[in-house]
CSV table of C-alpha atoms and ligand atoms in Angstrom, one decimal:
chain,number,residue,atom,x,y,z
A,128,MET,CA,7.0,-28.3,13.1
A,129,ALA,CA,9.9,-25.9,13.1
A,130,ALA,CA,9.4,-22.8,15.2
A,131,ARG,CA,8.0,-19.9,13.3
A,132,GLY,CA,9.9,-16.7,13.2
A,133,GLY,CA,8.5,-13.9,15.3
A,134,PHE,CA,8.9,-10.2,16.0
A,135,SER,CA,11.1,-9.5,19.0
A,136,SER,CA,9.1,-6.6,20.3
A,137,ARG,CA,5.9,-4.6,20.1
A,138,ILE,CA,7.8,-1.8,18.4
A,139,GLY,CA,9.2,-4.3,15.9
A,140,PHE,CA,5.7,-5.4,14.9
A,141,ILE,CA,4.5,-1.8,14.7
A,142,ALA,CA,7.4,-0.7,12.6
A,143,ALA,CA,7.0,-3.6,10.2
A,144,ALA,CA,3.2,-3.3,9.9
A,145,ALA,CA,3.4,0.5,9.6
A,146,GLY,CA,6.2,-0.1,7.0
A,147,SER,CA,3.8,-2.4,5.0
A,148,ALA,CA,1.1,0.2,5.2
A,149,VAL,CA,3.2,3.3,4.4
A,150,GLY,CA,4.2,3.1,0.8
A,151,LEU,CA,3.7,4.5,-2.7
A,152,GLY,CA,0.0,4.6,-1.7
A,153,ASN,CA,0.8,7.3,0.8
A,154,ILE,CA,3.5,9.3,-0.9
A,155,TRP,CA,2.8,8.9,-4.5
A,156,GLN,CA,-1.0,8.3,-4.7
A,157,PHE,CA,-2.5,10.1,-1.7
A,158,PRO,CA,-1.3,13.6,-2.5
A,159,TYR,CA,-2.4,13.5,-6.2
A,160,VAL,CA,-5.8,12.0,-5.3
A,161,ALA,CA,-6.3,14.5,-2.6
A,162,GLY,CA,-5.2,17.2,-5.0
A,163,GLN,CA,-7.9,16.3,-7.4
A,164,ASN,CA,-10.6,15.8,-4.8
A,165,GLY,CA,-10.8,18.8,-2.5
A,166,GLY,CA,-7.6,18.6,-0.5
A,167,ALA,CA,-8.5,18.5,3.2
A,168,ALA,CA,-12.1,17.5,2.5
A,169,PHE,CA,-10.7,14.3,1.0
A,170,LEU,CA,-8.5,13.8,4.0
A,171,LEU,CA,-11.4,14.0,6.4
A,172,ILE,CA,-13.4,11.4,4.5
A,173,TYR,CA,-10.3,9.2,4.2
A,174,VAL,CA,-9.8,9.3,8.0
A,175,PHE,CA,-13.4,8.5,8.5
A,176,TRP,CA,-13.1,5.3,6.5
A,177,ILE,CA,-9.8,4.4,8.1
A,178,PHE,CA,-11.3,4.3,11.5
A,179,LEU,CA,-14.8,3.0,10.6
A,180,ILE,CA,-13.9,0.2,8.2
A,181,GLY,CA,-10.1,0.0,8.0
A,182,PHE,CA,-9.4,-0.4,11.7
A,183,PRO,CA,-11.9,-3.2,12.4
A,184,ILE,CA,-10.7,-5.2,9.3
A,185,MET,CA,-7.1,-4.6,10.3
A,186,LEU,CA,-7.8,-6.0,13.8
A,187,GLY,CA,-9.6,-8.9,12.2
A,188,GLU,CA,-6.6,-9.8,10.1
A,189,ILE,CA,-4.0,-9.4,12.8
A,190,THR,CA,-6.1,-11.3,15.3
A,191,LEU,CA,-6.8,-14.2,13.0
A,192,GLY,CA,-3.2,-14.5,12.1
A,193,ARG,CA,-2.0,-14.5,15.7
A,194,SER,CA,-4.6,-17.0,16.7
A,195,ALA,CA,-3.9,-19.4,13.9
A,196,GLN,CA,-0.1,-18.9,13.8
A,197,ALA,CA,-0.2,-19.4,10.1
A,198,ASN,CA,-0.1,-17.8,6.6
A,199,PRO,CA,-3.5,-16.6,5.2
A,200,TYR,CA,-4.3,-20.0,3.6
A,201,GLY,CA,-3.4,-21.9,6.7
A,202,ALA,CA,-5.3,-19.5,8.9
A,203,TYR,CA,-8.6,-19.6,7.0
A,204,LYS,CA,-8.3,-23.4,6.6
A,205,LYS,CA,-7.6,-23.9,10.2
A,206,TYR,CA,-10.9,-22.4,11.3
A,207,GLY,CA,-13.0,-22.7,8.2
A,208,GLY,CA,-11.9,-25.8,6.3
A,209,LYS,CA,-10.6,-26.1,2.8
A,210,VAL,CA,-13.2,-24.0,1.0
A,211,TRP,CA,-12.4,-21.0,3.2
A,212,GLY,CA,-8.7,-21.8,2.7
A,213,LEU,CA,-9.3,-20.7,-0.9
A,214,VAL,CA,-10.0,-17.2,0.3
A,215,GLY,CA,-6.6,-17.2,1.9
A,216,LEU,CA,-5.1,-18.6,-1.2
A,217,PHE,CA,-6.7,-15.9,-3.3
A,218,GLY,CA,-5.2,-13.3,-0.9
A,219,ILE,CA,-1.8,-14.7,-1.4
A,220,LEU,CA,-2.3,-14.5,-5.2
A,221,CYS,CA,-3.4,-10.9,-4.8
A,222,GLY,CA,-0.1,-10.2,-2.9
A,223,ILE,CA,1.9,-11.8,-5.7
A,224,MET,CA,0.1,-9.8,-8.4
A,225,ILE,CA,0.2,-6.5,-6.5
A,226,LEU,CA,3.9,-7.0,-5.9
A,227,SER,CA,4.4,-7.7,-9.6
A,228,PHE,CA,3.4,-4.1,-10.6
A,229,TYR,CA,4.3,-2.4,-7.4
A,230,ASN,CA,7.8,-3.5,-7.9
A,231,VAL,CA,7.8,-1.8,-11.3
A,232,VAL,CA,6.7,1.5,-9.9
A,233,SER,CA,9.2,1.1,-7.1
A,234,GLY,CA,11.8,0.6,-9.8
A,235,TRP,CA,10.9,4.0,-11.3
A,236,ALA,CA,11.4,5.6,-7.9
A,237,PHE,CA,14.7,3.8,-7.6
A,238,GLY,CA,15.7,4.9,-11.1
A,239,TYR,CA,14.7,8.5,-10.3
A,240,PHE,CA,16.7,8.4,-7.1
A,241,LEU,CA,19.8,7.3,-9.1
A,242,GLU,CA,19.1,9.8,-11.9
A,243,THR,CA,18.7,12.7,-9.5
A,244,SER,CA,21.8,11.8,-7.5
A,245,PHE,CA,24.2,10.8,-10.2
A,246,GLY,CA,22.4,11.4,-13.6
A,247,ASN,CA,21.0,14.3,-15.5
A,248,LEU,CA,17.4,14.3,-14.4
A,249,LEU,CA,17.7,17.8,-13.1
A,250,GLU,CA,19.2,19.2,-16.3
A,251,ASN,CA,16.3,18.1,-18.3
A,252,GLU,CA,14.0,20.6,-20.1
A,253,ASN,CA,10.7,18.7,-20.3
A,254,HIS,CA,9.9,16.5,-17.3
A,255,SER,CA,6.8,15.2,-18.8
A,256,SER,CA,8.5,13.8,-21.9
A,257,PHE,CA,11.4,12.6,-19.8
A,258,PHE,CA,9.0,10.6,-17.7
A,259,GLY,CA,7.3,9.2,-20.8
A,260,GLU,CA,10.6,8.2,-22.3
A,261,TYR,CA,11.8,6.9,-19.0
A,262,VAL,CA,9.0,4.5,-18.3
A,263,SER,CA,9.0,3.2,-21.9
A,264,ASP,CA,12.7,2.4,-21.8
A,265,PHE,CA,12.6,-1.3,-21.2
A,266,THR,CA,16.3,-1.9,-20.5
A,267,ASP,CA,16.6,0.7,-17.8
A,268,ASN,CA,13.3,-0.4,-16.2
A,269,LEU,CA,14.4,-4.0,-16.3
A,270,TRP,CA,17.5,-3.3,-14.3
A,271,PHE,CA,15.9,-0.9,-11.8
A,272,SER,CA,13.0,-3.2,-11.0
A,273,LEU,CA,15.3,-6.2,-10.9
A,274,GLY,CA,17.5,-4.2,-8.4
A,275,PHE,CA,14.5,-3.3,-6.3
A,276,MET,CA,13.3,-6.9,-6.2
A,277,ALA,CA,16.8,-8.1,-5.3
A,278,ILE,CA,17.0,-5.7,-2.3
A,279,THR,CA,13.6,-6.8,-1.2
A,280,ALA,CA,14.6,-10.5,-1.5
A,281,VAL,CA,17.9,-10.0,0.4
A,282,ILE,CA,16.0,-8.5,3.4
A,283,VAL,CA,13.2,-11.1,3.4
A,284,LEU,CA,15.9,-13.8,3.2
A,285,GLN,CA,17.2,-12.6,6.6
A,286,GLY,CA,13.9,-13.7,8.2
A,287,VAL,CA,11.3,-12.0,10.3
A,288,LYS,CA,13.4,-10.6,13.2
A,289,LYS,CA,16.6,-9.7,11.5
A,290,GLY,CA,15.3,-8.8,8.0
A,291,ILE,CA,11.8,-7.5,8.2
A,292,GLU,CA,11.9,-6.1,11.7
A,293,GLY,CA,15.5,-4.9,11.6
A,294,SER,CA,15.1,-3.1,8.3
A,295,ALA,CA,11.8,-1.5,9.3
A,296,LYS,CA,13.3,-0.2,12.5
A,297,ILE,CA,15.9,1.7,10.4
A,298,LEU,CA,13.9,2.6,7.3
A,299,MET,CA,10.8,4.0,9.1
A,300,PRO,CA,12.6,6.5,11.3
A,301,ALA,CA,14.7,7.5,8.3
A,302,LEU,CA,11.6,8.0,6.3
A,303,PHE,CA,10.1,10.2,9.0
A,304,ALA,CA,13.2,12.3,9.2
A,305,LEU,CA,13.4,12.9,5.5
A,306,LEU,CA,9.8,13.7,5.3
A,307,ILE,CA,10.0,16.3,8.1
A,308,GLY,CA,13.2,17.7,6.7
A,309,ILE,CA,11.6,18.3,3.2
A,310,ILE,CA,8.4,19.7,4.8
A,311,ILE,CA,10.4,22.3,6.8
A,312,TYR,CA,12.3,23.3,3.8
A,313,GLY,CA,9.2,23.5,1.6
A,314,LEU,CA,7.5,25.8,4.1
A,315,THR,CA,10.2,28.4,3.8
A,316,LEU,CA,9.6,28.8,0.1
A,317,PRO,CA,7.6,31.7,-1.3
A,318,GLY,CA,4.1,30.6,-2.2
A,319,ALA,CA,4.1,27.8,0.4
A,320,MET,CA,1.2,29.3,2.3
A,321,GLU,CA,-0.9,29.0,-0.8
A,322,GLY,CA,-0.1,25.4,-0.9
A,323,LEU,CA,-1.1,25.0,2.8
A,324,LYS,CA,-4.3,26.8,2.2
A,325,PHE,CA,-5.2,24.6,-0.7
A,326,TYR,CA,-4.4,21.5,1.3
A,327,LEU,CA,-5.7,22.4,4.7
A,328,LEU,CA,-8.9,24.4,4.0
A,329,PRO,CA,-11.4,21.8,2.9
A,330,ASP,CA,-13.3,22.4,-0.3
A,331,PHE,CA,-16.5,20.4,0.1
A,332,SER,CA,-17.8,21.4,-3.2
A,333,LEU,CA,-15.3,19.0,-4.8
A,334,ILE,CA,-16.7,16.1,-2.9
A,335,THR,CA,-18.9,13.8,-4.9
A,336,GLY,CA,-20.2,10.3,-4.3
A,337,ALA,CA,-17.3,9.0,-6.4
A,338,THR,CA,-14.9,10.7,-4.0
A,339,ILE,CA,-16.4,9.2,-1.0
A,340,TYR,CA,-16.2,5.8,-2.6
A,341,SER,CA,-12.6,6.2,-3.9
A,342,ALA,CA,-11.4,7.3,-0.5
A,343,LEU,CA,-12.5,3.9,0.9
A,344,GLY,CA,-10.5,2.1,-1.8
A,345,GLN,CA,-7.5,4.3,-1.1
A,346,ALA,CA,-7.8,3.6,2.6
A,347,PHE,CA,-7.9,-0.1,2.0
A,348,PHE,CA,-4.8,-0.2,-0.3
A,349,SER,CA,-3.0,2.2,2.0
A,350,LEU,CA,-3.5,0.1,5.1
A,351,SER,CA,-2.4,-3.1,3.2
A,352,LEU,CA,-5.8,-4.7,4.0
A,353,GLY,CA,-7.7,-7.5,2.3
A,354,MET,CA,-4.9,-9.8,1.0
A,355,GLY,CA,-3.6,-11.3,4.2
A,356,GLY,CA,-0.5,-9.3,4.7
A,357,LEU,CA,-1.5,-8.5,8.2
A,358,ILE,CA,-2.7,-12.1,8.8
A,359,THR,CA,0.9,-13.0,8.1
A,360,TYR,CA,2.5,-10.3,10.2
A,361,GLY,CA,0.0,-11.1,13.0
A,362,SER,CA,1.1,-14.7,13.0
A,363,TYR,CA,4.6,-13.5,14.1
A,364,LEU,CA,3.2,-11.5,17.0
A,365,SER,CA,3.4,-12.7,20.6
A,366,LYS,CA,0.3,-13.5,22.6
A,367,LYS,CA,1.2,-11.0,25.2
A,368,GLU,CA,1.0,-8.0,22.9
A,369,ASN,CA,-2.0,-5.7,22.9
A,370,ILE,CA,-3.3,-5.9,19.4
A,371,VAL,CA,-5.7,-3.0,19.8
A,372,SER,CA,-3.0,-0.5,20.7
A,373,SER,CA,-0.6,-1.8,18.2
A,374,ALA,CA,-3.1,-1.6,15.4
A,375,THR,CA,-4.1,1.9,16.5
A,376,MET,CA,-0.4,3.0,16.2
A,377,VAL,CA,-0.2,1.5,12.7
A,378,ALA,CA,-3.4,3.2,11.5
A,379,ILE,CA,-2.2,6.5,13.0
A,380,ALA,CA,1.3,6.2,11.5
A,381,ASP,CA,-0.2,5.4,8.1
A,382,THR,CA,-2.6,8.3,8.1
A,383,MET,CA,0.0,10.6,9.5
A,384,VAL,CA,2.4,9.8,6.6
A,385,ALA,CA,-0.3,10.4,4.0
A,386,PHE,CA,-1.1,13.7,5.7
A,387,LEU,CA,2.5,14.7,5.9
A,388,ALA,CA,3.2,13.7,2.3
A,389,GLY,CA,0.5,16.3,1.3
A,390,LEU,CA,2.1,18.8,3.6
A,391,MET,CA,5.4,18.1,1.8
A,392,ILE,CA,4.2,18.2,-1.7
A,393,PHE,CA,1.7,21.0,-1.9
A,394,PRO,CA,3.9,23.9,-0.7
A,395,LEU,CA,6.5,22.7,-3.2
A,396,VAL,CA,4.0,22.6,-6.0
A,397,PHE,CA,2.5,26.0,-5.2
A,398,SER,CA,5.9,27.6,-4.8
A,399,GLN,CA,6.4,26.9,-8.5
A,400,GLY,CA,2.9,27.9,-9.5
A,401,GLN,CA,2.2,24.4,-10.7
A,402,SER,CA,-1.2,22.6,-10.6
A,403,PRO,CA,-2.0,20.5,-7.6
A,404,SER,CA,-4.3,18.3,-9.7
A,405,GLU,CA,-1.6,17.1,-12.0
A,406,GLY,CA,-2.6,13.5,-11.4
A,407,PRO,CA,-0.4,10.4,-11.3
A,408,GLY,CA,2.5,12.3,-12.7
A,409,LEU,CA,2.7,14.6,-9.7
A,410,VAL,CA,5.8,13.2,-8.1
A,411,PHE,CA,7.5,12.1,-11.2
A,412,VAL,CA,6.7,15.1,-13.4
A,413,ALA,CA,5.9,18.1,-11.3
A,414,LEU,CA,8.4,17.6,-8.5
A,415,PRO,CA,11.6,17.2,-10.7
A,416,GLY,CA,10.8,20.7,-12.2
A,417,ILE,CA,10.6,22.0,-8.7
A,418,PHE,CA,13.9,20.5,-7.6
A,419,GLN,CA,15.5,21.9,-10.8
A,420,ALA,CA,14.3,25.4,-9.9
A,421,MET,CA,16.1,25.1,-6.6
A,422,GLY,CA,19.4,25.3,-8.3
A,423,PRO,CA,21.9,22.5,-9.0
A,424,ILE,CA,23.2,21.7,-5.6
A,425,LEU,CA,20.1,22.3,-3.4
A,426,GLY,CA,17.9,20.6,-6.1
A,427,LYS,CA,20.1,17.6,-6.0
A,428,VAL,CA,20.0,17.3,-2.2
A,429,VAL,CA,16.3,17.8,-1.8
A,430,GLY,CA,15.5,15.8,-5.0
A,431,SER,CA,17.6,12.8,-4.1
A,432,SER,CA,16.3,12.9,-0.5
A,433,PHE,CA,12.8,12.8,-1.8
A,434,PHE,CA,13.3,9.9,-4.1
A,435,LEU,CA,15.2,8.0,-1.5
A,436,LEU,CA,12.2,8.5,0.8
A,437,LEU,CA,9.9,7.2,-1.8
A,438,CYS,CA,12.2,4.1,-2.2
A,439,PHE,CA,12.2,3.5,1.6
A,440,ALA,CA,8.5,3.7,1.8
A,441,ALA,CA,8.1,1.3,-1.2
A,442,LEU,CA,10.7,-1.1,0.2
A,443,THR,CA,9.0,-1.8,3.5
A,444,SER,CA,5.8,-2.5,1.5
A,445,THR,CA,7.5,-4.8,-1.1
A,446,ILE,CA,9.0,-6.7,1.8
A,447,SER,CA,5.5,-7.4,3.3
A,448,LEU,CA,4.1,-8.4,-0.1
A,449,LEU,CA,6.9,-10.9,-0.7
A,450,GLU,CA,6.7,-12.3,2.8
A,451,VAL,CA,3.0,-13.3,2.3
A,452,ALA,CA,3.9,-15.7,-0.5
A,453,VAL,CA,7.1,-16.8,1.2
A,454,ALA,CA,5.2,-17.6,4.5
A,455,TYR,CA,2.8,-19.8,2.5
A,456,PHE,CA,5.5,-21.9,0.9
A,457,ILE,CA,7.4,-22.2,4.2
A,458,ASP,CA,4.3,-23.2,6.2
A,459,GLU,CA,2.3,-25.3,3.7
A,460,ARG,CA,4.9,-26.7,1.3
A,461,LYS,CA,7.7,-27.0,3.9
A,462,TRP,CA,10.1,-25.1,1.7
A,463,SER,CA,13.2,-23.5,3.2
A,464,ARG,CA,13.0,-19.7,3.6
A,465,LYS,CA,15.9,-19.5,1.1
A,466,LYS,CA,14.1,-21.5,-1.6
A,467,ALA,CA,10.8,-19.7,-1.0
A,468,VAL,CA,12.4,-16.3,-1.3
A,469,ILE,CA,14.5,-17.0,-4.3
A,470,VAL,CA,11.8,-18.8,-6.3
A,471,MET,CA,9.0,-16.3,-5.5
A,472,ALA,CA,11.2,-13.2,-6.1
A,473,ILE,CA,12.2,-14.4,-9.5
A,474,LEU,CA,8.7,-15.5,-10.4
A,475,ILE,CA,7.1,-12.3,-9.3
A,476,PHE,CA,9.7,-10.2,-11.1
A,477,LEU,CA,8.9,-12.1,-14.3
A,478,ILE,CA,5.2,-11.7,-13.8
A,479,GLY,CA,5.8,-7.9,-13.6
A,480,ILE,CA,7.5,-7.7,-17.0
A,481,PRO,CA,4.3,-7.2,-19.1
A,482,SER,CA,3.3,-4.4,-16.7
A,483,MET,CA,6.7,-2.9,-17.2
A,484,LEU,CA,6.3,-3.1,-21.0
A,485,GLY,CA,2.9,-1.5,-20.9
A,486,TYR,CA,4.1,2.1,-20.4
A,487,GLY,CA,5.0,2.8,-24.0
A,488,ALA,CA,7.5,0.1,-24.8
A,489,ILE,CA,4.9,-2.2,-26.4
A,490,GLN,CA,1.8,-0.7,-27.8
A,491,GLY,CA,-0.4,-3.8,-27.3
A,492,LEU,CA,0.3,-3.8,-23.6
A,493,THR,CA,0.1,0.0,-23.2
A,494,GLU,CA,-3.4,-0.1,-24.7
A,495,PHE,CA,-4.3,-3.5,-23.5
A,496,ILE,CA,-8.0,-3.3,-23.4
A,497,PHE,CA,-10.4,-0.9,-24.9
A,498,TYR,CA,-13.9,0.0,-23.8
A,499,GLU,CA,-16.0,2.9,-24.8
A,500,GLY,CA,-13.1,4.7,-26.5
A,501,ASN,CA,-10.8,4.4,-23.4
A,502,SER,CA,-7.8,2.1,-23.2
A,503,LYS,CA,-6.2,0.6,-20.2
A,504,SER,CA,-2.6,-0.6,-19.9
A,505,PHE,CA,-1.8,-4.1,-18.7
A,506,MET,CA,-0.7,-2.6,-15.4
A,507,ASP,CA,-4.0,-0.8,-14.9
A,508,LEU,CA,-5.8,-4.0,-15.6
A,509,ILE,CA,-3.8,-6.0,-13.0
A,510,GLN,CA,-4.2,-3.2,-10.6
A,511,ASP,CA,-7.9,-3.1,-11.1
A,512,LEU,CA,-8.4,-6.8,-10.7
A,513,PHE,CA,-6.0,-7.6,-7.9
A,514,SER,CA,-6.1,-4.4,-5.9
A,515,VAL,CA,-9.0,-2.1,-6.6
A,516,ILE,CA,-11.5,-4.9,-6.8
A,517,ALA,CA,-10.0,-7.7,-4.9
A,518,LEU,CA,-8.9,-5.9,-1.7
A,519,PRO,CA,-12.4,-4.7,-0.6
A,520,LEU,CA,-13.6,-8.2,-1.6
A,521,GLY,CA,-11.0,-9.7,0.7
A,522,GLY,CA,-12.2,-7.4,3.5
A,523,PHE,CA,-15.8,-8.4,2.8
A,524,LEU,CA,-14.9,-12.1,3.0
A,525,LEU,CA,-12.8,-11.7,6.1
A,526,SER,CA,-15.7,-10.0,7.9
A,527,ILE,CA,-18.2,-12.7,6.8
A,528,PHE,CA,-15.7,-15.4,7.9
A,529,ILE,CA,-15.3,-13.9,11.3
A,530,ALA,CA,-19.0,-13.3,11.7
A,531,THR,CA,-20.1,-16.8,10.6
A,532,ARG,CA,-17.3,-19.3,11.0
A,533,TRP,CA,-14.6,-18.2,13.4
A,534,THR,CA,-17.1,-16.2,15.5
A,535,THR,CA,-16.7,-12.8,17.1
A,536,ALA,CA,-16.5,-14.6,20.5
A,537,LYS,CA,-13.1,-16.1,19.4
A,538,PHE,CA,-12.1,-12.9,17.9
A,539,SER,CA,-12.7,-11.1,21.2
A,540,GLU,CA,-11.0,-13.9,23.2
A,541,GLU,CA,-7.8,-13.6,21.1
A,542,ILE,CA,-7.7,-9.8,21.4
A,543,SER,CA,-8.3,-10.0,25.2
A,544,LEU,CA,-5.1,-12.2,25.7
A,545,GLY,CA,-3.0,-9.1,25.5
A,546,ALA,CA,-5.7,-6.5,26.5
A,547,GLU,CA,-7.1,-7.3,29.9
A,548,ASN,CA,-9.9,-4.8,29.9
A,549,TYR,CA,-11.1,-5.5,26.4
A,550,LYS,CA,-14.0,-7.9,27.2
A,551,GLY,CA,-17.1,-6.0,28.0
A,552,SER,CA,-15.7,-2.7,26.9
A,553,PHE,CA,-17.4,-0.3,24.5
A,554,LEU,CA,-14.7,-1.0,22.0
A,555,GLU,CA,-15.6,-4.7,21.9
A,556,GLY,CA,-19.2,-3.9,21.3
A,557,PHE,CA,-18.3,-1.5,18.6
A,558,LEU,CA,-15.9,-3.8,16.8
A,559,ASN,CA,-18.3,-6.7,16.9
A,560,ILE,CA,-21.0,-4.6,15.3
A,561,MET,CA,-18.6,-3.4,12.7
A,562,ILE,CA,-17.4,-6.8,11.8
A,563,LYS,CA,-20.8,-8.5,11.8
A,564,PHE,CA,-22.9,-5.8,10.0
A,565,VAL,CA,-21.3,-2.6,8.9
A,566,CYS,CA,-18.1,-4.0,7.2
A,567,PRO,CA,-19.9,-6.7,5.2
A,568,VAL,CA,-22.5,-4.3,4.0
A,569,VAL,CA,-20.2,-1.4,3.1
A,570,LEU,CA,-17.5,-3.6,1.6
A,571,GLY,CA,-20.0,-5.8,-0.3
A,572,PHE,CA,-21.6,-2.7,-1.8
A,573,MET,CA,-18.1,-1.3,-2.6
A,574,PHE,CA,-17.2,-4.5,-4.4
A,575,VAL,CA,-20.3,-4.5,-6.6
A,576,LEU,CA,-19.9,-0.8,-7.4
A,577,THR,CA,-16.3,-1.2,-8.3
A,578,VAL,CA,-17.0,-4.1,-10.7
A,579,LEU,CA,-19.8,-2.2,-12.3
A,580,GLN,CA,-17.6,0.9,-12.7
A,581,LYS,CA,-14.4,-0.9,-13.9
A,582,PHE,CA,-15.8,-3.5,-16.2
A,583,PHE,CA,-19.2,-2.3,-17.2
A,584,ASN,CA,-18.3,1.4,-17.4
A,585,VAL,CA,-21.4,2.3,-15.3
A,586,GLU,CA,-21.3,5.9,-14.2
A,587,LEU,CA,-21.8,5.6,-10.5
A,588,PHE,CA,-22.6,9.0,-9.2
B,740,LIG,N1,0.0,-0.2,1.7
B,740,LIG,C1,0.9,-0.1,0.6
B,740,LIG,C2,1.0,1.4,0.1
B,740,LIG,O1,0.3,2.2,0.6
B,740,LIG,C3,0.6,-1.0,-0.5
B,740,LIG,C4,0.3,-2.4,-0.1
B,740,LIG,C5,-1.0,-3.0,-0.4
B,740,LIG,C6,1.2,-3.2,0.5
B,740,LIG,C7,-1.3,-4.2,0.0
B,740,LIG,C8,0.9,-4.4,0.9
B,740,LIG,C9,-0.3,-5.0,0.7
B,740,LIG,O2,1.8,1.6,-0.7
């Protein structure tokens, strides 16, 4: 078998895995969800889930990947046979479907970056209707998302070391720098302190059962868990590396960026007297108005920096999503990297077209399914099926797989290769209990609740 690609260093792996984790989930989704759910109170619950459930599952994926040296299908099949292989295959399918809509939203970010830098976004009167028209303009969206997929493909084509690791090592520090720059600027604005207060003083009265449960879903999506992305990246990691400390860094980086994204957005939002609970339109509708108010030059600089940052964050995630499918075709079907990247990028782009058309361009896709007087777009449906429902299910199956097939003994053994003191440590005991009992129970419960809520419209709490 041809040698598999691999990361050249620990930092390379951390940058790539943190790049996968840090994405639209942190910068677009986290602030608006936190804004609607009690600010810092939501953050605390989110961090709780990240370390209680996210961290063990993350270690499970990375460790399984490194041990098996294979894509998710190959890894499950190696230790669990063909039937378990299906779980890996389902993960790969989820990656494909998530990328299909994620690339569309990334295309919006890319388009907004271009419109802010070179177009007339900031001269616009009504940002809400601009956004509405923007996402329903099929031609523009087609080009922007095609462009985004092409950039992703070019990077993945370069392979693990040069493409994935090389790009993450540049994009991640750039993202941090832009983030810090905008935060510092935002804090100098009048009204910024109100924003900080809103964000940092927890309001527990807004916390409901539904919040606690949606924070877990958010944590799962944000850490890129449950679809084998980290099995794939783990398979490129050297046996010498300490998985525990690398995973800790990734979890901290991801949480930190989500936290910083809030710190960036709320002072800006409050400085203009806007509502923090704007919802999904927060970055596309509320922020442009704020950039506009800064005046033509400053607005352009801050605005285009912001959308560039959003693109960088999205790009390191689309790279990881594409790599999962690519690794499968290289490992299992013996395709060349070039063939796998080109075929999959085109295919996934095409699968994304109905999602793209479901934001106003075609009525039937915009209101794709109805239930109880509500409608859901095609993109919402794909997102519910392959992300909101499937990722916790993937985590549930992974923990069952480790507990019953691969065994926690093998899991510990693999971790200890790069972490001498791991065996017999408190951490080992903790992780084993989490994987065997707590993760399956919590994630299994989560899966059932999500299905009930999404498809049977059961009011949960
Ligand atoms: N973690 C990414 C984000 O927060 C999304 C993602 C999910 C990427 C699953 C890869 C796999 O935007």
